[in-house]
C-alpha positions as a printed Julia matrix, in Angstrom:
118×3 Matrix{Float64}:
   9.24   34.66   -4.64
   9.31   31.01   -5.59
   7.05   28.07   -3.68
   9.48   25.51   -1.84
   8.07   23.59   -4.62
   9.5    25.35   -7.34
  12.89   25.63   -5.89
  13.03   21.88   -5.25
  11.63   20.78   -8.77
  14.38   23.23  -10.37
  16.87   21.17   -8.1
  15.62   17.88   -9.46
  15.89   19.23  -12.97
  19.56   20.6   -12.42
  20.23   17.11  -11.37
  18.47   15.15  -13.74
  16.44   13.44  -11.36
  12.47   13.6   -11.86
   9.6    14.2    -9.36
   9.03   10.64   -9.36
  11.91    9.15   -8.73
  12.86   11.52   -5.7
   9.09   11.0    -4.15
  10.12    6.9    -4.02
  13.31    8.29   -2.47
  11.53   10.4     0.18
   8.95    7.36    1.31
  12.19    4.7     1.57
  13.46    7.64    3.97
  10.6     8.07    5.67
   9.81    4.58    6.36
  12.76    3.23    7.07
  15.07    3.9    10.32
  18.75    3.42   10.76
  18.32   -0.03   11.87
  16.49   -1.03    8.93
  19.47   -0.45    6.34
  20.68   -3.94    7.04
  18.0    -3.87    3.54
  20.54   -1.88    2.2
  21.15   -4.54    0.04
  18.36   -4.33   -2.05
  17.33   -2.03   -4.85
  15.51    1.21   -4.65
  12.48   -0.38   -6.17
  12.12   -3.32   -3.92
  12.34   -0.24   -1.22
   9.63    1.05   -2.58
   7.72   -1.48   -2.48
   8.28   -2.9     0.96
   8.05    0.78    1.73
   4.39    1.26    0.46
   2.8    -2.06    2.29
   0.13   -1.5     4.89
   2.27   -1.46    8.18
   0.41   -4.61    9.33
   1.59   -6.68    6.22
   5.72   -5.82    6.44
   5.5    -7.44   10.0
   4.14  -11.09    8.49
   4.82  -11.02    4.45
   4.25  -14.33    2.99
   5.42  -15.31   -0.56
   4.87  -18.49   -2.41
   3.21  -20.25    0.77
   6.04  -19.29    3.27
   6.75  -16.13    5.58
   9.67  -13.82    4.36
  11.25  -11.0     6.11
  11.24   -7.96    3.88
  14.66   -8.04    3.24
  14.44  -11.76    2.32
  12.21  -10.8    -0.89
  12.51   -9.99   -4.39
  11.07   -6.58   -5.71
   8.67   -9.1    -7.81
   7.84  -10.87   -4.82
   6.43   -8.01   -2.7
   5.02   -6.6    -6.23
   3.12   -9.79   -6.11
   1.85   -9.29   -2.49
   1.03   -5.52   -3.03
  -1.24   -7.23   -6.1
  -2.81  -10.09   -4.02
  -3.61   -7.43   -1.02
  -5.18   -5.04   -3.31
  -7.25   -8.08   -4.62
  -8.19   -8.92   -1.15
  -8.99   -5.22   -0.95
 -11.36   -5.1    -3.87
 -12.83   -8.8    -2.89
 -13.77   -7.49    0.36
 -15.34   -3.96   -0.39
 -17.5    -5.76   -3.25
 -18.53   -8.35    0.1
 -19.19   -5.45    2.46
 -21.21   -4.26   -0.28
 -22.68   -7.46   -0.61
 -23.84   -8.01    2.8
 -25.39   -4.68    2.79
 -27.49   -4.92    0.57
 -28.64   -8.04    2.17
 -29.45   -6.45    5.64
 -30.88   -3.8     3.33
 -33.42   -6.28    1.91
 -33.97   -7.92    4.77
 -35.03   -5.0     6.86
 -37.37   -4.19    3.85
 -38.9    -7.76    4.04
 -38.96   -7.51    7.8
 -41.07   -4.43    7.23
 -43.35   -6.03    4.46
 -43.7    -8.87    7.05
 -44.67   -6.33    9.65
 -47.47   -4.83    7.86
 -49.21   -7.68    6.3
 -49.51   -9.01    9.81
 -51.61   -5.67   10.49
């Protein structure tokens, strides 16, 4: 007996559609309710993208210095944003890491500290 997996990838294949594209298809449904297709307008990639942004950052998306609406932005646009979030991402983790290793060496000095006053 085949996997629901199986049967659906044969599907995709009968109708020349590939496991990728119908995945982006599947996260624009998922994301977005009826009263969101006023973005009908826009492409399946832009979608996507909009789609894939940390819920927190479709409510205020900013774009060349001013706030957008989702629907108000260019699939290179929110491209750009996805980029300048992940950057923030990365930028942050390598601080987090940062200030660990501070309070890391700082608790060792503290310690040092501690026993030369013995």
């Amino acid at each position: 007996m085949k996997s629901h997996q199986e049967i659906f990838s044969k599907w995709l294949e009968n109708i020349n559609f590939n496991k990728s594209q119908a995945s982006q298809f599947i996260k624009i449904f998922e994301e977005f309710d009826e009263e969101s297709f006023h973005m009908k307008t826009l492409g399946a990639s832009a979608l996507y993208q909009i789609a894939t942004l940390p819920k927190e950052e479709k409510e205020h998306l900013k774009t060349n210095g001013e706030i957008k609406k989702p629907e108000d932005m260019t699939s290179r646009e929110v491209e750009n944003l996805k980029r300048e979030l992940k950057q923030c991402d990365k930028e942050k983790s390598q601080l987090e890491s940062q200030l660990e290793q501070t309070q890391c060496s700082e608790s060792i000095a503290l310690k040092q500290l501690e026993d030369a006053e013995k």
